[in-house]
mmCIF file of C-alpha atoms in Angstrom:
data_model
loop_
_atom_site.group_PDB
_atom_site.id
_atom_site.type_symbol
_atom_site.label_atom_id
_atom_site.label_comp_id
_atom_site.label_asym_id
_atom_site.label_seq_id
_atom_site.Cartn_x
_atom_site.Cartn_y
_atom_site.Cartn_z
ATOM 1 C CA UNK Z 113 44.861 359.726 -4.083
ATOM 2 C CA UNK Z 114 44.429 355.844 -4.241
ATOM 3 C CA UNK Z 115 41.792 354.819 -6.783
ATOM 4 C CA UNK Z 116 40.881 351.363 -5.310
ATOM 5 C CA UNK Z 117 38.133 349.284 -6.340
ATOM 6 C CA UNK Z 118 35.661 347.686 -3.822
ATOM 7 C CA UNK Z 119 35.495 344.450 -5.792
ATOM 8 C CA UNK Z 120 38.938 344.318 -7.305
ATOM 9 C CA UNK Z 121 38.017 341.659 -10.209
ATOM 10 C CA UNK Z 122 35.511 344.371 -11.325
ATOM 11 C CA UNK Z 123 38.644 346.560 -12.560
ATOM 12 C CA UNK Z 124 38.994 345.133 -16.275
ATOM 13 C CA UNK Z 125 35.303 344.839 -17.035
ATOM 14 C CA UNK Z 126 35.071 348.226 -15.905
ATOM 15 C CA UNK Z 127 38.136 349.352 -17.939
ATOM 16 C CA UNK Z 128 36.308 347.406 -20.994
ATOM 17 C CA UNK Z 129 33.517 349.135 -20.749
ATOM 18 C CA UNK Z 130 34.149 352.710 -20.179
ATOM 19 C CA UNK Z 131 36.045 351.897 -23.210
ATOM 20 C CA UNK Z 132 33.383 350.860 -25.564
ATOM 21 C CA UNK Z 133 31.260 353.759 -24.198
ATOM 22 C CA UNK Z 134 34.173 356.380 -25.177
ATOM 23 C CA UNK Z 135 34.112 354.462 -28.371
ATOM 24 C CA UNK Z 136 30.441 354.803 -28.623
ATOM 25 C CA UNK Z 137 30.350 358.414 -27.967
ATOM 26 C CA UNK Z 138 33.142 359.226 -30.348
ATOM 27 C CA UNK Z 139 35.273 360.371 -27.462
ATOM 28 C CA UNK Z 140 38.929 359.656 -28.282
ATOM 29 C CA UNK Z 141 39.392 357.966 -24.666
ATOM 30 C CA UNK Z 142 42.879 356.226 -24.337
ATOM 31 C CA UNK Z 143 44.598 353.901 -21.825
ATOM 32 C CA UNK Z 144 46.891 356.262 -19.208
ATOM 33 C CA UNK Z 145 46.800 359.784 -19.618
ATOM 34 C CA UNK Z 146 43.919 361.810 -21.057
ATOM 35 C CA UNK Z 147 44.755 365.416 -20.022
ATOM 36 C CA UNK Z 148 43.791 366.323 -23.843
ATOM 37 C CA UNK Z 149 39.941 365.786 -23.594
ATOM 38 C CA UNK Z 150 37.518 368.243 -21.942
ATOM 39 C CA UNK Z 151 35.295 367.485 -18.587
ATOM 40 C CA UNK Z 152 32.475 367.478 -20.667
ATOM 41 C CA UNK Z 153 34.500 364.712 -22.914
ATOM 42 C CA UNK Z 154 34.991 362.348 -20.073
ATOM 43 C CA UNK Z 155 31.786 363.462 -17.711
ATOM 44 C CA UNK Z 156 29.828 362.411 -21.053
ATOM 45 C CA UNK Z 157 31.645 358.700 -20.948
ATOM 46 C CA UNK Z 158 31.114 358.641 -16.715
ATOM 47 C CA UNK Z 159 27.499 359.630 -17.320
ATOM 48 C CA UNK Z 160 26.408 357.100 -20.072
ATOM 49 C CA UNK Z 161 28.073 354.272 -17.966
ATOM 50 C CA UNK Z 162 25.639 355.427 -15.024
ATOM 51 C CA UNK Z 163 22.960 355.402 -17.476
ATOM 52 C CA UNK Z 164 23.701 352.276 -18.681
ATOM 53 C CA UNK Z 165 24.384 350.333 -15.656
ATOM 54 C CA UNK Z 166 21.112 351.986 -14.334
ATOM 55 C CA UNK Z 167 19.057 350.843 -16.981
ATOM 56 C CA UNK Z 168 20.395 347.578 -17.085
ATOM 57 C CA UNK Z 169 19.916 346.826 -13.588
ATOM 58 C CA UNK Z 170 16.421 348.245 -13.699
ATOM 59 C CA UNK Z 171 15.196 345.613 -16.471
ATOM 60 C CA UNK Z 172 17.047 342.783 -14.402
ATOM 61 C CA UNK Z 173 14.616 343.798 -11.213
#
């Protein structure tokens, strides 16, 4: 499975964030493998970024 970005610059600042987000959450995200956190761990982490992004866009409108 290829995980390619549609906007290849976008790949750090996405890295970056999901990171602070993890951090944020308390989730103990790392770089590479993460086979030792739960779905709920890392659906928590996906879903605040969609939150986030979301509201953020919504207050730029």
């Amino acid at each position: 499975m290829s995980h390619k970005h549609l906007v290849q610059e976008a790949t750090e600042g996405l890295n970056t964030f999901k990171m602070e987000v993890a951090k944020e959450l308390n989730v103990p995200l790392s770089e590479g493998y993460n086979g030792n956190l739960t779905s709920k761990q890392c659906g928590s982490v996906g879903g605040e970024m969609v939150k986030q992004i979301i509201a953020d866009y919504e207050s730029n409108l």
